[in-house]
């Protein structure tokens, strides 16, 4: 009996490249992984173009393709995690982008390492085909997350990860209303290995991931698996308090010396200090607010997504389900 490998592909308005993504995965299995059963799960985040129609055509001709269509756009992280929760296979590729920036050609190498006993095989983006400013921003962010989190997660690791079935089942137990999928495999542990690769330029179309979404994902990663920002707020507050007390004592002592009588009593220093401390307080209040927002989103206990349609699933009633 063939082992099965499931590929999860989130998509939103990818009509130009979604068929290429499907064809690329099928080609890899036919040429390099013929002894494995291919399963491809597309989770569509309420596309407004022809993406869903194309996926229907693909699924009609290939019963190894499943499609989940959301009732509305629930954001890339929630839609992606819903796809992961519905994945089934002996191994699962947690994320294959519809734009093929992470190439399915790496899958045979991932599978080979998985067969050698590694339960998590993750890609490491050693190089990127992007503009220099974007590469620099991404590298800075990845190092910030990997350096501040309590997890042993190398820099430049994304969601491009092949995980064993037991790892997937552990990930499915996460009850996270705002999930950060790329860190979950590192949270649960198991035997892991990384594979360096070059992230390619988008094959077709333009990115649907707005800059706001990138910032949102970045903040979510910091607050989900790191206490460093809140500890930094505590440390900076303590240091500034000590410096303020020391400065006050210094000025009090200086006042009773001859030199102190000659120092002009201006307001520049007071105004500068006021703006500095106010800015510092607002900055760290914002950090605390991010943690409060994470708690707020979690305790509301709302569904991860609401599905409008499922294609090629074996649900007895064939009805969309809340997740």
PDB file of C-alpha atoms in Angstrom:
ATOM      1  CA  UNK A   1       0.000   0.000   0.000  1.00  0.00           C
ATOM      2  CA  UNK A   2       1.355   3.402  -0.987  1.00  0.00           C
ATOM      3  CA  UNK A   3       2.191   5.986   1.641  1.00  0.00           C
ATOM      4  CA  UNK A   4       0.249   9.211   1.207  1.00  0.00           C
ATOM      5  CA  UNK A   5       1.631  12.739   1.167  1.00  0.00           C
ATOM      6  CA  UNK A   6      -0.722  15.703   1.536  1.00  0.00           C
ATOM      7  CA  UNK A   7       0.115  19.168   0.194  1.00  0.00           C
ATOM      8  CA  UNK A   8      -1.633  22.204   1.710  1.00  0.00           C
ATOM      9  CA  UNK A   9      -1.927  25.247  -0.562  1.00  0.00           C
ATOM     10  CA  UNK A  10      -3.692  28.390   0.712  1.00  0.00           C
ATOM     11  CA  UNK A  11      -4.889  30.688  -2.061  1.00  0.00           C
ATOM     12  CA  UNK A  12      -6.631  33.996  -2.633  1.00  0.00           C
ATOM     13  CA  UNK A  13      -7.200  35.465  -6.106  1.00  0.00           C
ATOM     14  CA  UNK A  14      -4.610  33.212  -7.764  1.00  0.00           C
ATOM     15  CA  UNK A  15      -6.418  32.554 -11.055  1.00  0.00           C
ATOM     16  CA  UNK A  16      -3.247  33.220 -13.059  1.00  0.00           C
ATOM     17  CA  UNK A  17      -1.104  30.614 -11.344  1.00  0.00           C
ATOM     18  CA  UNK A  18      -3.285  28.122  -9.468  1.00  0.00           C
ATOM     19  CA  UNK A  19      -3.345  25.574 -12.306  1.00  0.00           C
ATOM     20  CA  UNK A  20       0.438  25.847 -12.657  1.00  0.00           C
ATOM     21  CA  UNK A  21       0.751  25.048  -8.958  1.00  0.00           C
ATOM     22  CA  UNK A  22      -1.411  21.945  -9.363  1.00  0.00           C
ATOM     23  CA  UNK A  23       0.487  20.835 -12.485  1.00  0.00           C
ATOM     24  CA  UNK A  24       3.864  21.328 -10.785  1.00  0.00           C
ATOM     25  CA  UNK A  25       2.893  19.138  -7.829  1.00  0.00           C
ATOM     26  CA  UNK A  26       1.440  16.435 -10.065  1.00  0.00           C
ATOM     27  CA  UNK A  27       4.585  16.431 -12.229  1.00  0.00           C
ATOM     28  CA  UNK A  28       6.843  16.015  -9.184  1.00  0.00           C
ATOM     29  CA  UNK A  29       4.848  13.011  -7.997  1.00  0.00           C
ATOM     30  CA  UNK A  30       4.707  11.400 -11.444  1.00  0.00           C
ATOM     31  CA  UNK A  31       8.432  11.846 -12.126  1.00  0.00           C
ATOM     32  CA  UNK A  32      10.058  11.587  -8.695  1.00  0.00           C
ATOM     33  CA  UNK A  33       7.525  10.152  -6.236  1.00  0.00           C
ATOM     34  CA  UNK A  34       5.552   7.539  -8.204  1.00  0.00           C
ATOM     35  CA  UNK A  35       5.381   5.206  -5.197  1.00  0.00           C
ATOM     36  CA  UNK A  36       3.515   7.741  -3.068  1.00  0.00           C
ATOM     37  CA  UNK A  37      -0.136   8.706  -3.123  1.00  0.00           C
ATOM     38  CA  UNK A  38      -0.599  12.401  -3.861  1.00  0.00           C
ATOM     39  CA  UNK A  39      -3.168  14.435  -1.970  1.00  0.00           C
ATOM     40  CA  UNK A  40      -3.497  18.156  -2.659  1.00  0.00           C
ATOM     41  CA  UNK A  41      -5.659  20.359  -0.442  1.00  0.00           C
ATOM     42  CA  UNK A  42      -6.428  23.905  -1.582  1.00  0.00           C
ATOM     43  CA  UNK A  43      -7.927  26.288   0.995  1.00  0.00           C
ATOM     44  CA  UNK A  44      -9.420  29.289  -0.791  1.00  0.00           C
ATOM     45  CA  UNK A  45      -9.949  32.440   1.251  1.00  0.00           C
ATOM     46  CA  UNK A  46     -13.087  33.661  -0.590  1.00  0.00           C
ATOM     47  CA  UNK A  47     -11.388  34.624  -3.851  1.00  0.00           C
ATOM     48  CA  UNK A  48     -13.171  37.227  -5.945  1.00  0.00           C
ATOM     49  CA  UNK A  49     -11.687  36.121  -9.277  1.00  0.00           C
ATOM     50  CA  UNK A  50     -11.934  32.791 -11.129  1.00  0.00           C
ATOM     51  CA  UNK A  51      -9.730  30.841  -8.701  1.00  0.00           C
ATOM     52  CA  UNK A  52     -12.575  28.749  -7.267  1.00  0.00           C
ATOM     53  CA  UNK A  53     -13.959  27.951 -10.733  1.00  0.00           C
ATOM     54  CA  UNK A  54     -10.538  26.712 -11.834  1.00  0.00           C
ATOM     55  CA  UNK A  55     -10.208  24.618  -8.685  1.00  0.00           C
ATOM     56  CA  UNK A  56     -13.632  23.084  -9.359  1.00  0.00           C
ATOM     57  CA  UNK A  57     -12.472  22.068 -12.839  1.00  0.00           C
ATOM     58  CA  UNK A  58      -9.279  20.547 -11.448  1.00  0.00           C
ATOM     59  CA  UNK A  59     -11.119  18.678  -8.694  1.00  0.00           C
ATOM     60  CA  UNK A  60     -13.680  17.329 -11.169  1.00  0.00           C
ATOM     61  CA  UNK A  61     -10.877  15.611 -13.107  1.00  0.00           C
ATOM     62  CA  UNK A  62      -8.727  14.591 -10.124  1.00  0.00           C
ATOM     63  CA  UNK A  63     -10.247  13.105  -6.979  1.00  0.00           C
ATOM     64  CA  UNK A  64      -6.900  13.500  -5.191  1.00  0.00           C
ATOM     65  CA  UNK A  65      -7.564  17.245  -5.080  1.00  0.00           C
ATOM     66  CA  UNK A  66      -9.717  18.658  -2.295  1.00  0.00           C
ATOM     67  CA  UNK A  67     -10.895  22.239  -1.981  1.00  0.00           C
ATOM     68  CA  UNK A  68     -12.173  24.274   0.959  1.00  0.00           C
ATOM     69  CA  UNK A  69     -13.818  27.607   0.126  1.00  0.00           C
ATOM     70  CA  UNK A  70     -14.314  30.070   2.973  1.00  0.00           C
ATOM     71  CA  UNK A  71     -17.515  32.072   3.393  1.00  0.00           C
ATOM     72  CA  UNK A  72     -15.430  35.252   3.570  1.00  0.00           C
ATOM     73  CA  UNK A  73     -11.806  36.322   3.816  1.00  0.00           C
ATOM     74  CA  UNK A  74     -10.688  35.285   7.297  1.00  0.00           C
ATOM     75  CA  UNK A  75      -7.087  36.368   6.804  1.00  0.00           C
ATOM     76  CA  UNK A  76      -4.160  34.274   5.555  1.00  0.00           C
ATOM     77  CA  UNK A  77      -3.184  32.767   8.921  1.00  0.00           C
ATOM     78  CA  UNK A  78      -6.613  31.474   9.917  1.00  0.00           C
ATOM     79  CA  UNK A  79      -7.420  30.137   6.457  1.00  0.00           C
ATOM     80  CA  UNK A  80      -4.058  28.378   6.255  1.00  0.00           C
ATOM     81  CA  UNK A  81      -4.413  26.743   9.675  1.00  0.00           C
ATOM     82  CA  UNK A  82      -7.889  25.518   8.792  1.00  0.00           C
ATOM     83  CA  UNK A  83      -6.332  23.785   5.799  1.00  0.00           C
ATOM     84  CA  UNK A  84      -3.677  22.206   8.018  1.00  0.00           C
ATOM     85  CA  UNK A  85      -6.380  20.964  10.396  1.00  0.00           C
ATOM     86  CA  UNK A  86      -8.123  19.233   7.492  1.00  0.00           C
ATOM     87  CA  UNK A  87      -4.982  17.642   6.046  1.00  0.00           C
ATOM     88  CA  UNK A  88      -4.601  13.867   6.144  1.00  0.00           C
ATOM     89  CA  UNK A  89      -1.652  11.719   5.124  1.00  0.00           C
ATOM     90  CA  UNK A  90       1.370   9.760   6.291  1.00  0.00           C
ATOM     91  CA  UNK A  91       3.249  13.032   5.815  1.00  0.00           C
ATOM     92  CA  UNK A  92       2.000  16.561   5.142  1.00  0.00           C
ATOM     93  CA  UNK A  93       3.655  19.550   3.524  1.00  0.00           C
ATOM     94  CA  UNK A  94       2.205  22.278   5.733  1.00  0.00           C
ATOM     95  CA  UNK A  95       2.497  25.004   3.121  1.00  0.00           C
ATOM     96  CA  UNK A  96       3.095  25.177  -0.609  1.00  0.00           C
ATOM     97  CA  UNK A  97       2.452  28.700  -1.918  1.00  0.00           C
ATOM     98  CA  UNK A  98       0.237  29.002  -4.966  1.00  0.00           C
ATOM     99  CA  UNK A  99       2.804  31.358  -6.503  1.00  0.00           C
ATOM    100  CA  UNK A 100       5.497  28.607  -6.284  1.00  0.00           C
ATOM    101  CA  UNK A 101       8.044  30.821  -4.533  1.00  0.00           C
ATOM    102  CA  UNK A 102       8.770  27.710  -2.476  1.00  0.00           C
ATOM    103  CA  UNK A 103       9.277  25.085  -5.167  1.00  0.00           C
ATOM    104  CA  UNK A 104       7.662  21.623  -5.045  1.00  0.00           C
ATOM    105  CA  UNK A 105      10.855  20.340  -6.698  1.00  0.00           C
ATOM    106  CA  UNK A 106      12.307  20.178  -3.175  1.00  0.00           C
ATOM    107  CA  UNK A 107       9.657  17.698  -2.093  1.00  0.00           C
ATOM    108  CA  UNK A 108      11.600  14.535  -3.129  1.00  0.00           C
ATOM    109  CA  UNK A 109      14.515  15.611  -0.924  1.00  0.00           C
ATOM    110  CA  UNK A 110      12.130  16.332   1.951  1.00  0.00           C
ATOM    111  CA  UNK A 111      10.499  12.917   1.537  1.00  0.00           C
ATOM    112  CA  UNK A 112      13.880  11.174   1.438  1.00  0.00           C
ATOM    113  CA  UNK A 113      14.837  12.737   4.781  1.00  0.00           C
ATOM    114  CA  UNK A 114      11.430  11.872   6.201  1.00  0.00           C
ATOM    115  CA  UNK A 115      11.941   8.238   5.198  1.00  0.00           C
ATOM    116  CA  UNK A 116      15.300   8.342   7.003  1.00  0.00           C
ATOM    117  CA  UNK A 117      13.469   8.998  10.261  1.00  0.00           C
ATOM    118  CA  UNK A 118      13.180  12.780  10.484  1.00  0.00           C
ATOM    119  CA  UNK A 119       9.676  13.718  11.601  1.00  0.00           C
ATOM    120  CA  UNK A 120       9.960  17.416  10.717  1.00  0.00           C
ATOM    121  CA  UNK A 121      11.817  18.501   7.571  1.00  0.00           C
ATOM    122  CA  UNK A 122      11.833  22.282   7.232  1.00  0.00           C
ATOM    123  CA  UNK A 123      13.103  24.559   4.487  1.00  0.00           C
ATOM    124  CA  UNK A 124      15.611  27.302   5.288  1.00  0.00           C
ATOM    125  CA  UNK A 125      15.508  30.258   2.912  1.00  0.00           C
ATOM    126  CA  UNK A 126      19.239  30.721   2.330  1.00  0.00           C
ATOM    127  CA  UNK A 127      18.632  33.105  -0.579  1.00  0.00           C
ATOM    128  CA  UNK A 128      15.687  35.065  -1.960  1.00  0.00           C
ATOM    129  CA  UNK A 129      14.918  36.436  -5.402  1.00  0.00           C
ATOM    130  CA  UNK A 130      13.533  39.741  -4.090  1.00  0.00           C
ATOM    131  CA  UNK A 131      14.473  43.390  -3.845  1.00  0.00           C
ATOM    132  CA  UNK A 132      17.257  44.188  -1.381  1.00  0.00           C
ATOM    133  CA  UNK A 133      15.059  46.203   1.041  1.00  0.00           C
ATOM    134  CA  UNK A 134      12.505  43.369   1.298  1.00  0.00           C
ATOM    135  CA  UNK A 135      15.247  40.754   1.783  1.00  0.00           C
ATOM    136  CA  UNK A 136      16.823  42.883   4.532  1.00  0.00           C
ATOM    137  CA  UNK A 137      13.479  43.407   6.303  1.00  0.00           C
ATOM    138  CA  UNK A 138      12.638  39.706   6.181  1.00  0.00           C
ATOM    139  CA  UNK A 139      16.062  38.640   7.460  1.00  0.00           C
ATOM    140  CA  UNK A 140      15.855  41.149  10.309  1.00  0.00           C
ATOM    141  CA  UNK A 141      12.411  39.873  11.251  1.00  0.00           C
ATOM    142  CA  UNK A 142      13.356  36.189  11.115  1.00  0.00           C
ATOM    143  CA  UNK A 143      16.364  36.799  13.317  1.00  0.00           C
ATOM    144  CA  UNK A 144      14.280  38.832  15.733  1.00  0.00           C
ATOM    145  CA  UNK A 145      11.700  36.044  16.053  1.00  0.00           C
ATOM    146  CA  UNK A 146      14.203  33.184  16.278  1.00  0.00           C
ATOM    147  CA  UNK A 147      16.331  35.120  18.762  1.00  0.00           C
ATOM    148  CA  UNK A 148      13.484  36.163  21.052  1.00  0.00           C
ATOM    149  CA  UNK A 149      11.369  33.009  21.103  1.00  0.00           C
ATOM    150  CA  UNK A 150      11.836  30.204  23.598  1.00  0.00           C
ATOM    151  CA  UNK A 151      11.728  27.718  20.700  1.00  0.00           C
ATOM    152  CA  UNK A 152      14.781  26.280  18.967  1.00  0.00           C
ATOM    153  CA  UNK A 153      13.766  27.710  15.591  1.00  0.00           C
ATOM    154  CA  UNK A 154      16.556  28.642  13.148  1.00  0.00           C
ATOM    155  CA  UNK A 155      16.404  31.978  11.286  1.00  0.00           C
ATOM    156  CA  UNK A 156      14.874  32.074   7.787  1.00  0.00           C
ATOM    157  CA  UNK A 157      12.437  29.215   8.456  1.00  0.00           C
ATOM    158  CA  UNK A 158       8.954  29.650   7.020  1.00  0.00           C
ATOM    159  CA  UNK A 159       5.873  27.442   6.740  1.00  0.00           C
ATOM    160  CA  UNK A 160       7.503  25.258   4.060  1.00  0.00           C
ATOM    161  CA  UNK A 161       7.737  22.148   6.258  1.00  0.00           C
ATOM    162  CA  UNK A 162       7.068  18.441   5.754  1.00  0.00           C
ATOM    163  CA  UNK A 163       5.804  16.825   8.953  1.00  0.00           C
ATOM    164  CA  UNK A 164       5.031  13.247   9.920  1.00  0.00           C
ATOM    165  CA  UNK A 165       1.455  12.195  10.695  1.00  0.00           C
ATOM    166  CA  UNK A 166       2.125  12.132  14.452  1.00  0.00           C
ATOM    167  CA  UNK A 167       3.459  15.705  14.290  1.00  0.00           C
ATOM    168  CA  UNK A 168       0.412  16.805  12.305  1.00  0.00           C
ATOM    169  CA  UNK A 169      -1.919  15.282  14.889  1.00  0.00           C
ATOM    170  CA  UNK A 170      -0.087  17.199  17.631  1.00  0.00           C
ATOM    171  CA  UNK A 171      -0.387  20.447  15.639  1.00  0.00           C
ATOM    172  CA  UNK A 172      -4.115  19.851  15.169  1.00  0.00           C
ATOM    173  CA  UNK A 173      -4.577  19.962  18.955  1.00  0.00           C
ATOM    174  CA  UNK A 174      -3.627  23.668  19.012  1.00  0.00           C
ATOM    175  CA  UNK A 175      -6.687  25.741  19.864  1.00  0.00           C
ATOM    176  CA  UNK A 176      -5.360  29.018  18.538  1.00  0.00           C
ATOM    177  CA  UNK A 177      -7.689  31.659  17.142  1.00  0.00           C
ATOM    178  CA  UNK A 178      -4.784  33.524  15.525  1.00  0.00           C
ATOM    179  CA  UNK A 179      -2.285  30.784  14.634  1.00  0.00           C
ATOM    180  CA  UNK A 180       1.398  31.122  13.767  1.00  0.00           C
ATOM    181  CA  UNK A 181       1.788  27.827  11.916  1.00  0.00           C
ATOM    182  CA  UNK A 182       5.503  27.956  11.134  1.00  0.00           C
ATOM    183  CA  UNK A 183       6.427  27.739  14.823  1.00  0.00           C
ATOM    184  CA  UNK A 184       4.035  24.940  15.764  1.00  0.00           C
ATOM    185  CA  UNK A 185       6.246  22.066  14.615  1.00  0.00           C
ATOM    186  CA  UNK A 186       9.062  23.472  16.741  1.00  0.00           C
ATOM    187  CA  UNK A 187       6.685  23.801  19.687  1.00  0.00           C
ATOM    188  CA  UNK A 188       5.719  20.114  19.603  1.00  0.00           C
ATOM    189  CA  UNK A 189       9.297  18.904  19.055  1.00  0.00           C
ATOM    190  CA  UNK A 190      10.227  15.544  17.427  1.00  0.00           C
ATOM    191  CA  UNK A 191      13.312  14.787  15.299  1.00  0.00           C
ATOM    192  CA  UNK A 192      14.004  17.668  12.912  1.00  0.00           C
ATOM    193  CA  UNK A 193      16.327  18.642  10.074  1.00  0.00           C
ATOM    194  CA  UNK A 194      16.636  21.727   7.863  1.00  0.00           C
ATOM    195  CA  UNK A 195      17.191  21.981   4.098  1.00  0.00           C
ATOM    196  CA  UNK A 196      18.648  25.246   2.698  1.00  0.00           C
ATOM    197  CA  UNK A 197      17.119  26.470  -0.558  1.00  0.00           C
ATOM    198  CA  UNK A 198      16.610  29.579  -2.679  1.00  0.00           C
ATOM    199  CA  UNK A 199      13.167  31.149  -2.596  1.00  0.00           C
ATOM    200  CA  UNK A 200      12.104  31.931  -6.162  1.00  0.00           C
ATOM    201  CA  UNK A 201      10.392  34.979  -7.612  1.00  0.00           C
ATOM    202  CA  UNK A 202       6.617  34.786  -8.014  1.00  0.00           C
ATOM    203  CA  UNK A 203       5.846  32.870 -11.210  1.00  0.00           C
ATOM    204  CA  UNK A 204       2.684  34.775 -12.188  1.00  0.00           C
ATOM    205  CA  UNK A 205       0.525  37.609 -10.905  1.00  0.00           C
ATOM    206  CA  UNK A 206       1.216  39.886  -7.965  1.00  0.00           C
ATOM    207  CA  UNK A 207       1.346  39.134  -4.271  1.00  0.00           C
ATOM    208  CA  UNK A 208      -2.003  39.347  -2.453  1.00  0.00           C
ATOM    209  CA  UNK A 209      -0.217  39.582   0.884  1.00  0.00           C
ATOM    210  CA  UNK A 210      -0.479  43.256   1.736  1.00  0.00           C
ATOM    211  CA  UNK A 211       2.179  45.001   3.801  1.00  0.00           C
ATOM    212  CA  UNK A 212      -0.330  45.201   6.659  1.00  0.00           C
ATOM    213  CA  UNK A 213      -0.663  41.409   6.597  1.00  0.00           C
ATOM    214  CA  UNK A 214       3.126  41.015   6.813  1.00  0.00           C
ATOM    215  CA  UNK A 215       3.246  43.315   9.852  1.00  0.00           C
ATOM    216  CA  UNK A 216       0.289  41.484  11.378  1.00  0.00           C
ATOM    217  CA  UNK A 217       1.990  38.110  10.912  1.00  0.00           C
ATOM    218  CA  UNK A 218       5.214  39.482  12.363  1.00  0.00           C
ATOM    219  CA  UNK A 219       3.569  40.812  15.516  1.00  0.00           C
ATOM    220  CA  UNK A 220       1.580  37.598  15.860  1.00  0.00           C
ATOM    221  CA  UNK A 221       4.773  35.561  15.733  1.00  0.00           C
ATOM    222  CA  UNK A 222       6.377  37.656  18.461  1.00  0.00           C
ATOM    223  CA  UNK A 223       3.401  37.552  20.818  1.00  0.00           C
ATOM    224  CA  UNK A 224       2.511  33.888  20.205  1.00  0.00           C
ATOM    225  CA  UNK A 225       5.832  32.264  21.013  1.00  0.00           C
ATOM    226  CA  UNK A 226       7.910  34.900  22.781  1.00  0.00           C
ATOM    227  CA  UNK A 227       7.818  36.713  26.106  1.00  0.00           C
ATOM    228  CA  UNK A 228      10.854  38.812  25.138  1.00  0.00           C
ATOM    229  CA  UNK A 229       8.942  42.019  24.198  1.00  0.00           C
ATOM    230  CA  UNK A 230       7.056  42.153  27.500  1.00  0.00           C
ATOM    231  CA  UNK A 231      10.238  41.363  29.432  1.00  0.00           C
ATOM    232  CA  UNK A 232      12.036  44.091  27.471  1.00  0.00           C
ATOM    233  CA  UNK A 233       9.333  46.563  28.516  1.00  0.00           C
ATOM    234  CA  UNK A 234       9.919  45.610  32.149  1.00  0.00           C
ATOM    235  CA  UNK A 235      13.704  45.899  31.806  1.00  0.00           C
ATOM    236  CA  UNK A 236      13.627  49.268  30.021  1.00  0.00           C
ATOM    237  CA  UNK A 237      11.106  50.642  32.515  1.00  0.00           C
ATOM    238  CA  UNK A 238      13.309  49.550  35.410  1.00  0.00           C
ATOM    239  CA  UNK A 239      16.461  51.021  33.846  1.00  0.00           C
ATOM    240  CA  UNK A 240      14.766  54.345  33.072  1.00  0.00           C
ATOM    241  CA  UNK A 241      13.403  54.541  36.616  1.00  0.00           C
ATOM    242  CA  UNK A 242      16.861  53.960  38.080  1.00  0.00           C
ATOM    243  CA  UNK A 243      18.407  56.542  35.750  1.00  0.00           C
ATOM    244  CA  UNK A 244      15.693  59.074  36.644  1.00  0.00           C
ATOM    245  CA  UNK A 245      16.290  58.608  40.372  1.00  0.00           C
ATOM    246  CA  UNK A 246      20.056  58.843  39.865  1.00  0.00           C
ATOM    247  CA  UNK A 247      19.650  62.014  37.802  1.00  0.00           C
ATOM    248  CA  UNK A 248      17.394  63.555  40.456  1.00  0.00           C
ATOM    249  CA  UNK A 249      19.928  62.781  43.198  1.00  0.00           C
ATOM    250  CA  UNK A 250      22.733  64.188  41.051  1.00  0.00           C
ATOM    251  CA  UNK A 251      20.838  67.455  40.503  1.00  0.00           C
ATOM    252  CA  UNK A 252      19.986  67.721  44.196  1.00  0.00           C
ATOM    253  CA  UNK A 253      23.647  67.352  45.161  1.00  0.00           C
ATOM    254  CA  UNK A 254      24.726  69.706  42.390  1.00  0.00           C
ATOM    255  CA  UNK A 255      22.284  72.370  43.610  1.00  0.00           C
ATOM    256  CA  UNK A 256      24.194  72.744  46.896  1.00  0.00           C
ATOM    257  CA  UNK A 257      27.566  73.229  45.210  1.00  0.00           C
ATOM    258  CA  UNK A 258      28.978  76.457  43.764  1.00  0.00           C
ATOM    259  CA  UNK A 259      28.812  74.929  40.301  1.00  0.00           C
ATOM    260  CA  UNK A 260      25.122  74.226  40.738  1.00  0.00           C
ATOM    261  CA  UNK A 261      24.348  77.871  41.364  1.00  0.00           C
ATOM    262  CA  UNK A 262      25.862  78.795  37.982  1.00  0.00           C
ATOM    263  CA  UNK A 263      23.937  76.206  35.912  1.00  0.00           C
ATOM    264  CA  UNK A 264      21.043  77.903  34.047  1.00  0.00           C
ATOM    265  CA  UNK A 265      17.568  76.655  34.957  1.00  0.00           C
ATOM    266  CA  UNK A 266      16.115  76.019  31.475  1.00  0.00           C
ATOM    267  CA  UNK A 267      13.148  73.974  30.336  1.00  0.00           C
ATOM    268  CA  UNK A 268      14.829  72.232  27.381  1.00  0.00           C
ATOM    269  CA  UNK A 269      15.983  69.258  29.423  1.00  0.00           C
ATOM    270  CA  UNK A 270      12.588  68.880  31.082  1.00  0.00           C
ATOM    271  CA  UNK A 271      10.694  68.956  27.786  1.00  0.00           C
ATOM    272  CA  UNK A 272      13.121  66.512  26.157  1.00  0.00           C
ATOM    273  CA  UNK A 273      12.859  64.113  29.076  1.00  0.00           C
ATOM    274  CA  UNK A 274       9.068  64.426  29.081  1.00  0.00           C
ATOM    275  CA  UNK A 275       8.768  63.503  25.405  1.00  0.00           C
ATOM    276  CA  UNK A 276      11.289  60.687  25.794  1.00  0.00           C
ATOM    277  CA  UNK A 277       9.515  59.067  28.722  1.00  0.00           C
ATOM    278  CA  UNK A 278       6.077  59.598  27.164  1.00  0.00           C
ATOM    279  CA  UNK A 279       7.215  58.008  23.897  1.00  0.00           C
ATOM    280  CA  UNK A 280       8.767  55.086  25.747  1.00  0.00           C
ATOM    281  CA  UNK A 281       5.588  54.534  27.734  1.00  0.00           C
ATOM    282  CA  UNK A 282       3.385  54.608  24.626  1.00  0.00           C
ATOM    283  CA  UNK A 283       5.691  52.201  22.807  1.00  0.00           C
ATOM    284  CA  UNK A 284       5.596  49.613  25.559  1.00  0.00           C
ATOM    285  CA  UNK A 285       1.888  50.154  26.135  1.00  0.00           C
ATOM    286  CA  UNK A 286       1.530  49.149  22.490  1.00  0.00           C
ATOM    287  CA  UNK A 287       3.497  45.952  23.146  1.00  0.00           C
ATOM    288  CA  UNK A 288       1.323  45.153  26.140  1.00  0.00           C
ATOM    289  CA  UNK A 289      -1.708  45.912  23.983  1.00  0.00           C
ATOM    290  CA  UNK A 290      -0.606  43.282  21.442  1.00  0.00           C
ATOM    291  CA  UNK A 291      -0.543  40.641  24.169  1.00  0.00           C
ATOM    292  CA  UNK A 292      -3.929  41.798  25.463  1.00  0.00           C
ATOM    293  CA  UNK A 293      -5.291  41.649  21.903  1.00  0.00           C
ATOM    294  CA  UNK A 294      -4.012  38.073  21.544  1.00  0.00           C
ATOM    295  CA  UNK A 295      -5.795  37.106  24.760  1.00  0.00           C
ATOM    296  CA  UNK A 296      -8.943  38.929  23.634  1.00  0.00           C
ATOM    297  CA  UNK A 297      -9.008  37.108  20.296  1.00  0.00           C
ATOM    298  CA  UNK A 298      -8.550  33.770  22.045  1.00  0.00           C
ATOM    299  CA  UNK A 299     -11.218  34.136  24.734  1.00  0.00           C
ATOM    300  CA  UNK A 300     -13.912  35.198  22.247  1.00  0.00           C
ATOM    301  CA  UNK A 301     -13.966  31.556  21.149  1.00  0.00           C
ATOM    302  CA  UNK A 302     -15.072  32.304  17.609  1.00  0.00           C
ATOM    303  CA  UNK A 303     -14.697  29.719  14.815  1.00  0.00           C
ATOM    304  CA  UNK A 304     -11.358  29.635  13.053  1.00  0.00           C
ATOM    305  CA  UNK A 305     -13.171  30.038   9.725  1.00  0.00           C
ATOM    306  CA  UNK A 306     -16.652  29.428   8.365  1.00  0.00           C
ATOM    307  CA  UNK A 307     -16.654  27.325   5.214  1.00  0.00           C
ATOM    308  CA  UNK A 308     -18.962  28.012   2.288  1.00  0.00           C
ATOM    309  CA  UNK A 309     -18.139  24.923   0.276  1.00  0.00           C
ATOM    310  CA  UNK A 310     -16.141  21.697   0.309  1.00  0.00           C
ATOM    311  CA  UNK A 311     -15.164  19.873  -2.866  1.00  0.00           C
ATOM    312  CA  UNK A 312     -14.140  16.192  -3.049  1.00  0.00           C
ATOM    313  CA  UNK A 313     -14.590  15.637   0.684  1.00  0.00           C
ATOM    314  CA  UNK A 314     -16.407  12.542   1.891  1.00  0.00           C
ATOM    315  CA  UNK A 315     -18.674  14.269   4.421  1.00  0.00           C
ATOM    316  CA  UNK A 316     -21.938  12.309   4.577  1.00  0.00           C
ATOM    317  CA  UNK A 317     -24.094  15.427   4.348  1.00  0.00           C
ATOM    318  CA  UNK A 318     -21.760  17.365   2.067  1.00  0.00           C
ATOM    319  CA  UNK A 319     -22.403  20.523   4.053  1.00  0.00           C
ATOM    320  CA  UNK A 320     -19.835  23.170   4.977  1.00  0.00           C
ATOM    321  CA  UNK A 321     -18.587  22.957   8.528  1.00  0.00           C
ATOM    322  CA  UNK A 322     -17.347  25.455  11.075  1.00  0.00           C
ATOM    323  CA  UNK A 323     -13.766  25.021  12.240  1.00  0.00           C
TER     324      UNK A 323
END
